[in-house]
Every structure is written in structure tokens, then in C-alpha cells.
Amino acid sequence: MKRVSTLIALVAVWGVALEAVAAVPLAFEGQRLFASYCQLCHGTTGTGAGPLAEKMGITPADLTTTLRSRSDTILKKIITGQGRQTITGRDRHNLISEAMPEWKDVFNDHQVEALIAYLRFLSTSKHKLMGDPVVGNELYQQYCAVCHGEEGGGDGVMTKLMNIHPADHSNPNEMNELSNNQLVNIVRRGKGRYMPAWKDILSRDEIEALVSYIRLLGN
Ligand code: HEC
Ligand code: HEC
């Protein structure tokens, strides 16, 4: 009997885990990889002031400005090291110190794509992450997805039940219009007839984490 219930519990947990994996936005996954592998040298915001860079006496360029002119193909070559030597023309300019490791044996293609999505966020977003997006993801799935949808598309189950129309949180053009503070205030105080106020349920830190997660949904 015990074994059967353990099995059922396992299947249930597995089902939830699969769903969670499917809903993870690329830039969100990239942010986690960047935090573990890249910010040592490139710094938390990509500007190059990481603790290992200081230790090694190297000065990685400011990713928030250098990446704009680089294509995904070039970025992939830079990150993996595979084909770096074939980079020519304008893209060779300032390329590439030996101190940038070759990551080809560390990441699969999907992870490299996720890293690039996060680098794009770092170099294009007008707004910085203000809280921990990992915490934000959990809270979003728990409290917000029912209306805003698991991936923020504005298509949660309640939207049909109640005929309500939240914005598409995965559309960076729409979300970039709002500053971090404006987003925090909407979540704290609510908006219109159907967006509830969360200030008595969630802490300031939790709301900032949610806003950071919303920022990554669009990338
Ligand atoms: C040991 C330090 C170190 C680590 C760790 C590191 N980098 Fe670098 N990276 C450098 C240095 C040094 C450069 C060359 C200087 C520069 O930024 O142009 C560089 C350059 C780059 C560039 C090219 C910048 C440009 O456009 O000129 C990209 C993109 C990049 N790194 C991404 C990453 C990613 C993604 C990770 C994590 C998977 C990472 N780096 C981890 C040191 C590091
Ligand atoms: C009962 C459904 C519902 C829930 C639950 C809900 N929202 Fe909303 N939310 C809405 C609706 C509807 C709007 C649009 C309000 C308007 O523009 O009048 C909205 C608007 C917003 C906006 C402004 C941008 C937009 O989508 O129009 C943000 C940001 C937001 N919600 C975040 C959250 C967060 C974070 C949570 C979870 C803590 C959450 N919401 C939970 C229904 C909901």
C-alpha cells in the first residue's frame, strides 16, 4: 500500500516538474546560468566588474554595450569557442582575449541559446532586475498564472471564466513602457476591476522578485 502511494506521489511530482520545465522562459534559464558561470568575470549586470576578473587582473568588456552589434551566430562562436577563429570583419574588432573560456563542453545548444537570450536582455532592457527571478517564478506560478498564464501570455484559466484581458507580460514592448516602480505599485495596489492588490499577501521583496521575473518573460 505504502509503495503504491509513493508511486502516485512520484508521478504527481514528476508531472508538475515537467510542466514547470515547459513554462520556463529562455532568458530566465539564461539568467541562472549566467549567475553561476559568467558573473564571476562579467559581473552581476554584465558590465565587467566580477570578483574573478579583479582577482585575475583582466577587464572583460561591458557586455551591455558590446553585444548590440553582434549576431546570435557570432555570440555562439564566442561563448562556445567553436569557430572563434573564423570570425572576421567588424566582429573581429576587440576580439577576444584568451581569458574568455571556451564553454563548448559545458553547455548544450539549448543552454547556449538561453545564455544568449539573457545577454540580449542585459544589453537591450531599459530596466534592471531588482529582485531574485527564481523566487519570482515560484510566486508567479503560485499566484498570478491563473489569470496571467504560466508563460505570462495573458491567457490563464480565469481569463476565460471571467472574460478579463490582462496585458501580455511576455511582450517586451508593452512591459518596457512601465518602470520597475510602476510595476511594483500595480502589484501592490491592484488595477482596474480584476487585478487584485497584493500588498497584504506578499512582502516588498517578493513583489520585487515578481517584477524581475516579469522582465525576463519577454526575452
Ligand atoms: C574567467 C573569466 C571569464 C568568464 C568566467 C567568462 N568570461 Fe566572457 N569574457 C572574458 C574576457 C576576458 C573577455 C574578453 C574581453 C571582452 O569582454 O571583450 C570575454 C568576452 C566575452 C564576450 C564577448 C564580448 C564582446 O562582445 O566583445 C561574451 C559574449 C562573453 N564573454 C560571454 C560570456 C558568457 C556567456 C560567460 C558564461 C558562460 C562568460 N563570458 C564567462 C572573461 C570571462
Ligand atoms: C484575478 C485575476 C488576476 C490575478 C490573480 C492577477 N492579476 Fe494581474 N492583472 C489582472 C488584470 C485583469 C489586469 C489588467 C488590469 C487593467 O488594465 O485594468 C492585470 C494587470 C496586471 C499588471 C499590469 C500590466 C497588465 O498586465 O495589464 C501587472 C504587472 C500584473 N497584473 C501583475 C500581477 C502579478 C505579479 C500577479 C500575482 C501576484 C497578478 N497580477 C495576479 C488580473 C489578475
mmCIF file of C-alpha atoms and ligand atoms in Angstrom:
data_model
loop_
_atom_site.group_PDB
_atom_site.id
_atom_site.type_symbol
_atom_site.label_atom_id
_atom_site.label_comp_id
_atom_site.label_asym_id
_atom_site.label_seq_id
_atom_site.Cartn_x
_atom_site.Cartn_y
_atom_site.Cartn_z
ATOM 1 C CA MET A 1 0.000 0.000 0.000
ATOM 2 C CA LYS A 2 2.753 2.376 1.016
ATOM 3 C CA ARG A 3 4.591 1.642 -2.224
ATOM 4 C CA VAL A 4 1.555 2.427 -4.301
ATOM 5 C CA SER A 5 1.024 5.792 -2.663
ATOM 6 C CA THR A 6 4.725 6.630 -3.007
ATOM 7 C CA LEU A 7 4.463 5.800 -6.676
ATOM 8 C CA ILE A 8 1.410 8.012 -7.093
ATOM 9 C CA ALA A 9 3.165 10.852 -5.269
ATOM 10 C CA LEU A 10 6.201 10.422 -7.502
ATOM 11 C CA VAL A 11 4.121 10.524 -10.664
ATOM 12 C CA ALA A 12 2.356 13.650 -9.395
ATOM 13 C CA VAL A 13 5.641 15.415 -8.590
ATOM 14 C CA TRP A 14 7.090 14.384 -11.920
ATOM 15 C CA GLY A 15 4.059 15.748 -13.759
ATOM 16 C CA VAL A 16 4.398 19.107 -12.026
ATOM 17 C CA ALA A 17 8.132 19.208 -12.712
ATOM 18 C CA LEU A 18 7.581 18.577 -16.423
ATOM 19 C CA GLU A 19 5.051 21.395 -16.598
ATOM 20 C CA ALA A 20 7.386 23.765 -14.806
ATOM 21 C CA VAL A 21 10.200 22.976 -17.243
ATOM 22 C CA ALA A 22 7.954 23.632 -20.238
ATOM 23 C CA ALA A 23 6.976 27.044 -18.863
ATOM 24 C CA VAL A 24 10.459 28.382 -18.158
ATOM 25 C CA PRO A 25 11.312 31.352 -20.399
ATOM 26 C CA LEU A 26 14.714 31.211 -22.121
ATOM 27 C CA ALA A 27 16.106 34.382 -20.575
ATOM 28 C CA PHE A 28 15.099 33.119 -17.132
ATOM 29 C CA GLU A 29 17.100 29.942 -17.644
ATOM 30 C CA GLY A 30 19.948 32.037 -19.066
ATOM 31 C CA GLN A 31 19.960 34.291 -16.011
ATOM 32 C CA ARG A 32 20.540 31.297 -13.758
ATOM 33 C CA LEU A 33 23.394 30.005 -15.930
ATOM 34 C CA PHE A 34 24.909 33.478 -16.124
ATOM 35 C CA ALA A 35 24.778 33.793 -12.327
ATOM 36 C CA SER A 36 26.638 30.500 -11.908
ATOM 37 C CA TYR A 37 29.205 30.683 -14.702
ATOM 38 C CA CYS A 38 29.640 34.162 -16.090
ATOM 39 C CA GLN A 39 29.168 36.804 -13.443
ATOM 40 C CA LEU A 40 32.425 35.695 -11.815
ATOM 41 C CA CYS A 41 34.177 37.695 -14.512
ATOM 42 C CA HIS A 42 31.455 39.741 -16.204
ATOM 43 C CA GLY A 43 29.766 40.959 -13.012
ATOM 44 C CA THR A 44 26.122 40.644 -11.964
ATOM 45 C CA THR A 45 24.923 43.190 -14.515
ATOM 46 C CA GLY A 46 27.402 42.256 -17.273
ATOM 47 C CA THR A 47 29.437 45.433 -17.061
ATOM 48 C CA GLY A 48 32.660 43.532 -16.358
ATOM 49 C CA ALA A 49 33.273 44.090 -12.669
ATOM 50 C CA GLY A 50 33.151 40.476 -11.465
ATOM 51 C CA PRO A 51 35.236 39.337 -8.485
ATOM 52 C CA LEU A 52 37.313 36.849 -10.529
ATOM 53 C CA ALA A 53 38.124 39.496 -13.124
ATOM 54 C CA GLU A 54 39.550 41.652 -10.391
ATOM 55 C CA LYS A 55 41.488 38.703 -8.970
ATOM 56 C CA MET A 56 42.924 37.792 -12.397
ATOM 57 C CA GLY A 57 43.622 41.384 -13.309
ATOM 58 C CA ILE A 58 41.537 41.193 -16.511
ATOM 59 C CA THR A 59 38.999 43.686 -17.779
ATOM 60 C CA PRO A 60 36.147 41.990 -19.644
ATOM 61 C CA ALA A 61 34.324 44.432 -21.906
ATOM 62 C CA ASP A 62 30.956 45.841 -20.927
ATOM 63 C CA LEU A 63 28.507 43.277 -22.333
ATOM 64 C CA THR A 64 25.646 45.754 -22.013
ATOM 65 C CA THR A 65 27.191 47.803 -24.833
ATOM 66 C CA THR A 66 29.382 45.468 -26.931
ATOM 67 C CA LEU A 67 26.684 42.919 -27.720
ATOM 68 C CA ARG A 68 24.290 45.120 -29.668
ATOM 69 C CA SER A 69 26.206 44.744 -32.903
ATOM 70 C CA ARG A 70 26.846 41.024 -32.538
ATOM 71 C CA SER A 71 24.623 38.408 -34.198
ATOM 72 C CA ASP A 72 23.469 35.247 -32.414
ATOM 73 C CA THR A 73 25.812 33.207 -34.628
ATOM 74 C CA ILE A 74 28.814 35.258 -33.562
ATOM 75 C CA LEU A 75 27.787 35.115 -29.904
ATOM 76 C CA LYS A 76 27.520 31.354 -30.112
ATOM 77 C CA LYS A 77 31.053 31.159 -31.524
ATOM 78 C CA ILE A 78 32.360 33.477 -28.818
ATOM 79 C CA ILE A 79 30.716 31.547 -25.987
ATOM 80 C CA THR A 80 31.483 28.003 -27.144
ATOM 81 C CA GLY A 81 34.862 28.854 -28.635
ATOM 82 C CA GLN A 82 33.877 26.688 -31.590
ATOM 83 C CA GLY A 83 34.678 28.609 -34.767
ATOM 84 C CA ARG A 84 36.025 31.654 -32.950
ATOM 85 C CA GLN A 85 38.978 31.663 -35.338
ATOM 86 C CA THR A 86 36.618 32.060 -38.309
ATOM 87 C CA ILE A 87 35.168 35.325 -37.014
ATOM 88 C CA THR A 88 36.130 38.052 -39.451
ATOM 89 C CA GLY A 89 35.472 41.677 -40.335
ATOM 90 C CA ARG A 90 33.946 44.137 -37.943
ATOM 91 C CA ASP A 91 33.192 41.356 -35.458
ATOM 92 C CA ARG A 92 36.894 40.606 -35.051
ATOM 93 C CA HIS A 93 37.349 44.029 -33.613
ATOM 94 C CA ASN A 94 38.330 43.806 -29.955
ATOM 95 C CA LEU A 95 38.121 40.035 -30.107
ATOM 96 C CA ILE A 96 38.781 38.083 -27.993
ATOM 97 C CA SER A 97 41.035 37.762 -25.034
ATOM 98 C CA GLU A 98 42.348 34.297 -24.150
ATOM 99 C CA ALA A 99 40.877 34.874 -20.717
ATOM 100 C CA MET A 100 37.344 34.192 -22.035
ATOM 101 C CA PRO A 101 36.961 30.415 -21.530
ATOM 102 C CA GLU A 102 35.647 28.103 -24.304
ATOM 103 C CA TRP A 103 32.419 26.598 -22.974
ATOM 104 C CA LYS A 104 31.653 24.037 -25.702
ATOM 105 C CA ASP A 105 31.920 21.010 -23.402
ATOM 106 C CA VAL A 106 29.928 22.632 -20.616
ATOM 107 C CA PHE A 107 26.679 23.726 -22.292
ATOM 108 C CA ASN A 108 24.328 22.088 -24.788
ATOM 109 C CA ASP A 109 22.809 24.096 -27.675
ATOM 110 C CA HIS A 110 19.702 24.922 -25.690
ATOM 111 C CA GLN A 111 21.732 26.324 -22.798
ATOM 112 C CA VAL A 112 23.808 28.450 -25.164
ATOM 113 C CA GLU A 113 20.555 29.833 -26.626
ATOM 114 C CA ALA A 114 19.316 30.562 -23.106
ATOM 115 C CA LEU A 115 22.539 32.409 -22.281
ATOM 116 C CA ILE A 116 22.249 34.460 -25.469
ATOM 117 C CA ALA A 117 18.614 35.327 -24.621
ATOM 118 C CA TYR A 118 19.765 36.619 -21.240
ATOM 119 C CA LEU A 119 22.669 38.545 -22.777
ATOM 120 C CA ARG A 120 20.122 40.186 -25.119
ATOM 121 C CA PHE A 121 18.058 41.117 -22.081
ATOM 122 C CA LEU A 122 21.130 42.624 -20.401
ATOM 123 C CA SER A 123 22.022 44.675 -23.449
ATOM 124 C CA THR A 124 18.542 45.831 -24.515
ATOM 125 C CA SER A 125 16.336 46.112 -21.452
ATOM 126 C CA LYS A 126 15.774 49.611 -20.122
ATOM 127 C CA HIS A 127 15.095 48.124 -16.707
ATOM 128 C CA LYS A 128 17.365 46.256 -14.308
ATOM 129 C CA LEU A 129 16.401 43.174 -12.344
ATOM 130 C CA MET A 130 15.525 44.345 -8.846
ATOM 131 C CA GLY A 131 14.853 41.019 -7.089
ATOM 132 C CA ASP A 132 15.518 37.303 -7.407
ATOM 133 C CA PRO A 133 13.699 35.964 -10.504
ATOM 134 C CA VAL A 134 13.860 32.389 -9.183
ATOM 135 C CA VAL A 135 11.690 33.419 -6.241
ATOM 136 C CA GLY A 136 9.589 35.473 -8.667
ATOM 137 C CA ASN A 137 8.950 32.463 -10.907
ATOM 138 C CA GLU A 138 7.650 30.397 -7.991
ATOM 139 C CA LEU A 139 5.350 33.156 -6.790
ATOM 140 C CA TYR A 140 4.130 33.878 -10.327
ATOM 141 C CA GLN A 141 3.169 30.248 -10.905
ATOM 142 C CA GLN A 142 1.503 30.126 -7.498
ATOM 143 C CA TYR A 143 -0.483 33.388 -7.508
ATOM 144 C CA CYS A 144 -0.521 35.008 -10.925
ATOM 145 C CA ALA A 145 -0.578 32.288 -13.600
ATOM 146 C CA VAL A 146 -4.264 31.590 -13.009
ATOM 147 C CA CYS A 147 -5.017 34.928 -14.715
ATOM 148 C CA HIS A 148 -1.778 35.906 -16.460
ATOM 149 C CA GLY A 149 -0.932 32.427 -17.780
ATOM 150 C CA GLU A 150 2.032 30.163 -16.960
ATOM 151 C CA GLU A 151 4.195 31.942 -19.511
ATOM 152 C CA GLY A 152 2.697 35.381 -18.912
ATOM 153 C CA GLY A 153 0.774 35.483 -22.184
ATOM 154 C CA GLY A 154 -2.357 36.862 -20.543
ATOM 155 C CA ASP A 155 -4.231 33.598 -21.095
ATOM 156 C CA GLY A 156 -4.655 31.994 -17.655
ATOM 157 C CA VAL A 157 -7.732 29.849 -16.945
ATOM 158 C CA MET A 158 -9.535 32.681 -15.139
ATOM 159 C CA THR A 159 -9.440 34.934 -18.196
ATOM 160 C CA LYS A 160 -11.980 32.759 -19.985
ATOM 161 C CA LEU A 161 -14.066 32.151 -16.895
ATOM 162 C CA MET A 162 -14.345 35.861 -16.168
ATOM 163 C CA ASN A 163 -13.806 37.412 -19.585
ATOM 164 C CA ILE A 164 -10.848 39.532 -18.434
ATOM 165 C CA HIS A 165 -7.898 40.722 -20.500
ATOM 166 C CA PRO A 166 -4.568 41.285 -18.765
ATOM 167 C CA ALA A 167 -1.643 42.537 -20.842
ATOM 168 C CA ASP A 168 0.836 40.109 -22.414
ATOM 169 C CA HIS A 169 3.727 40.046 -19.936
ATOM 170 C CA SER A 170 5.881 38.272 -22.492
ATOM 171 C CA ASN A 171 5.699 41.260 -24.840
ATOM 172 C CA PRO A 172 8.771 43.380 -24.009
ATOM 173 C CA ASN A 173 7.470 46.413 -25.937
ATOM 174 C CA GLU A 174 4.400 46.603 -23.760
ATOM 175 C CA MET A 175 6.186 45.860 -20.497
ATOM 176 C CA ASN A 176 9.123 48.192 -21.171
ATOM 177 C CA GLU A 177 6.684 51.114 -21.126
ATOM 178 C CA LEU A 178 6.324 50.588 -17.382
ATOM 179 C CA SER A 179 9.169 51.326 -14.968
ATOM 180 C CA ASN A 180 10.077 48.887 -12.205
ATOM 181 C CA ASN A 181 8.421 51.170 -9.684
ATOM 182 C CA GLN A 182 5.233 51.386 -11.702
ATOM 183 C CA LEU A 183 5.075 47.592 -11.878
ATOM 184 C CA VAL A 184 5.704 47.272 -8.148
ATOM 185 C CA ASN A 185 2.905 49.730 -7.467
ATOM 186 C CA ILE A 186 0.413 47.959 -9.739
ATOM 187 C CA VAL A 187 1.138 44.670 -7.991
ATOM 188 C CA ARG A 188 0.958 46.255 -4.537
ATOM 189 C CA ARG A 189 -2.225 48.214 -5.108
ATOM 190 C CA GLY A 190 -4.010 46.352 -7.892
ATOM 191 C CA LYS A 191 -5.506 47.808 -11.066
ATOM 192 C CA GLY A 192 -8.939 48.121 -12.658
ATOM 193 C CA ARG A 193 -11.744 45.797 -11.605
ATOM 194 C CA TYR A 194 -9.926 42.464 -11.618
ATOM 195 C CA MET A 195 -6.252 42.888 -10.795
ATOM 196 C CA PRO A 196 -6.106 42.329 -7.017
ATOM 197 C CA ALA A 197 -3.872 44.248 -4.585
ATOM 198 C CA TRP A 198 -1.126 42.010 -3.164
ATOM 199 C CA LYS A 199 0.418 44.266 -0.555
ATOM 200 C CA ASP A 200 -1.134 42.394 2.369
ATOM 201 C CA ILE A 201 -0.240 38.976 0.975
ATOM 202 C CA LEU A 202 3.258 39.472 -0.456
ATOM 203 C CA SER A 203 6.264 41.280 1.000
ATOM 204 C CA ARG A 204 8.061 44.106 -0.802
ATOM 205 C CA ASP A 205 10.952 41.692 -1.602
ATOM 206 C CA GLU A 206 8.558 39.152 -3.041
ATOM 207 C CA ILE A 207 6.914 41.780 -5.229
ATOM 208 C CA GLU A 208 10.321 42.954 -6.474
ATOM 209 C CA ALA A 209 11.178 39.318 -7.266
ATOM 210 C CA LEU A 210 7.944 39.061 -9.276
ATOM 211 C CA VAL A 211 8.760 42.196 -11.228
ATOM 212 C CA SER A 212 12.192 40.758 -12.099
ATOM 213 C CA TYR A 213 10.588 37.551 -13.313
ATOM 214 C CA ILE A 214 8.145 39.540 -15.469
ATOM 215 C CA ARG A 215 11.126 41.377 -17.029
ATOM 216 C CA LEU A 216 12.642 38.049 -18.134
ATOM 217 C CA LEU A 217 9.375 36.714 -19.588
ATOM 218 C CA GLY A 218 9.783 38.830 -22.697
ATOM 219 C CA ASN A 219 13.214 37.559 -23.723
HETATM 220 C C1 HEC B 1 37.484 33.802 -16.457
HETATM 221 C C2 HEC B 1 36.723 34.984 -16.781
HETATM 222 C C3 HEC B 1 35.511 34.865 -17.689
HETATM 223 C C4 HEC B 1 34.402 34.065 -17.521
HETATM 224 C C5 HEC B 1 34.119 33.092 -16.385
HETATM 225 C C6 HEC B 1 33.529 34.353 -18.628
HETATM 226 N N1 HEC B 1 34.078 35.320 -19.431
HETATM 227 FE FE1 HEC B 1 33.261 36.076 -21.124
HETATM 228 N N2 HEC B 1 34.943 37.209 -21.435
HETATM 229 C C7 HEC B 1 36.035 37.262 -20.589
HETATM 230 C C8 HEC B 1 37.035 38.132 -21.172
HETATM 231 C C9 HEC B 1 38.365 38.495 -20.531
HETATM 232 C C10 HEC B 1 36.523 38.557 -22.406
HETATM 233 C C11 HEC B 1 37.251 39.372 -23.466
HETATM 234 C C12 HEC B 1 37.180 40.786 -23.192
HETATM 235 C C13 HEC B 1 35.906 41.268 -23.708
HETATM 236 O O1 HEC B 1 34.883 41.191 -22.955
HETATM 237 O O2 HEC B 1 35.851 41.707 -24.840
HETATM 238 C C14 HEC B 1 35.189 37.976 -22.530
HETATM 239 C C15 HEC B 1 34.340 38.204 -23.593
HETATM 240 C C16 HEC B 1 33.037 37.728 -23.696
HETATM 241 C C17 HEC B 1 32.111 38.053 -24.743
HETATM 242 C C18 HEC B 1 32.392 38.959 -25.945
HETATM 243 C C19 HEC B 1 32.136 40.375 -25.626
HETATM 244 C C20 HEC B 1 32.217 41.243 -26.860
HETATM 245 O O3 HEC B 1 31.187 41.450 -27.495
HETATM 246 O O4 HEC B 1 33.317 41.663 -27.201
HETATM 247 C C21 HEC B 1 30.950 37.393 -24.478
HETATM 248 C C22 HEC B 1 29.674 37.408 -25.298
HETATM 249 C C23 HEC B 1 31.144 36.661 -23.254
HETATM 250 N N3 HEC B 1 32.421 36.877 -22.799
HETATM 251 C C24 HEC B 1 30.197 35.865 -22.663
HETATM 252 C C25 HEC B 1 30.426 35.069 -21.541
HETATM 253 C C26 HEC B 1 29.469 34.122 -21.017
HETATM 254 C C27 HEC B 1 28.065 33.891 -21.579
HETATM 255 C C28 HEC B 1 30.057 33.533 -19.951
HETATM 256 C C29 HEC B 1 29.486 32.432 -19.057
HETATM 257 C C30 HEC B 1 29.080 31.227 -19.696
HETATM 258 C C31 HEC B 1 31.388 34.112 -19.806
HETATM 259 N N4 HEC B 1 31.579 35.025 -20.789
HETATM 260 C C32 HEC B 1 32.282 33.775 -18.812
HETATM 261 C C33 HEC B 1 36.174 36.597 -19.403
HETATM 262 C C34 HEC B 1 35.291 35.650 -18.897
HETATM 263 C C1 HEC B 2 -7.948 37.513 -10.840
HETATM 264 C C2 HEC B 2 -7.008 37.658 -11.931
HETATM 265 C C3 HEC B 2 -5.623 38.213 -11.678
HETATM 266 C C4 HEC B 2 -4.668 37.732 -10.807
HETATM 267 C C5 HEC B 2 -4.769 36.562 -9.865
HETATM 268 C C6 HEC B 2 -3.511 38.576 -11.011
HETATM 269 N N1 HEC B 2 -3.781 39.527 -11.951
HETATM 270 FE FE1 HEC B 2 -2.508 40.979 -12.580
HETATM 271 N N2 HEC B 2 -3.942 41.763 -13.784
HETATM 272 C C7 HEC B 2 -5.199 41.199 -13.968
HETATM 273 C C8 HEC B 2 -5.944 42.042 -14.906
HETATM 274 C C9 HEC B 2 -7.359 41.783 -15.398
HETATM 275 C C10 HEC B 2 -5.088 43.105 -15.265
HETATM 276 C C11 HEC B 2 -5.408 44.269 -16.203
HETATM 277 C C12 HEC B 2 -5.943 45.386 -15.349
HETATM 278 C C13 HEC B 2 -6.357 46.604 -16.153
HETATM 279 O O1 HEC B 2 -5.582 47.015 -17.038
HETATM 280 O O2 HEC B 2 -7.428 47.109 -15.874
HETATM 281 C C14 HEC B 2 -3.838 42.875 -14.546
HETATM 282 C C15 HEC B 2 -2.743 43.713 -14.633
HETATM 283 C C16 HEC B 2 -1.510 43.438 -14.113
HETATM 284 C C17 HEC B 2 -0.310 44.188 -14.392
HETATM 285 C C18 HEC B 2 -0.206 45.431 -15.262
HETATM 286 C C19 HEC B 2 0.080 45.050 -16.709
HETATM 287 C C20 HEC B 2 -1.077 44.276 -17.297
HETATM 288 O O3 HEC B 2 -0.984 43.046 -17.360
HETATM 289 O O4 HEC B 2 -2.078 44.899 -17.717
HETATM 290 C C21 HEC B 2 0.711 43.565 -13.725
HETATM 291 C C22 HEC B 2 2.187 43.953 -13.733
HETATM 292 C C23 HEC B 2 0.136 42.454 -13.016
HETATM 293 N N3 HEC B 2 -1.208 42.399 -13.275
HETATM 294 C C24 HEC B 2 0.861 41.582 -12.229
HETATM 295 C C25 HEC B 2 0.294 40.553 -11.490
HETATM 296 C C26 HEC B 2 1.025 39.719 -10.568
HETATM 297 C C27 HEC B 2 2.521 39.832 -10.306
HETATM 298 C C28 HEC B 2 0.136 38.846 -10.019
HETATM 299 C C29 HEC B 2 0.400 37.781 -8.989
HETATM 300 C C30 HEC B 2 0.970 38.199 -7.724
HETATM 301 C C31 HEC B 2 -1.155 39.115 -10.623
HETATM 302 N N4 HEC B 2 -1.016 40.164 -11.494
HETATM 303 C C32 HEC B 2 -2.309 38.414 -10.346
HETATM 304 C C33 HEC B 2 -5.692 40.080 -13.358
HETATM 305 C C34 HEC B 2 -5.054 39.330 -12.392
#
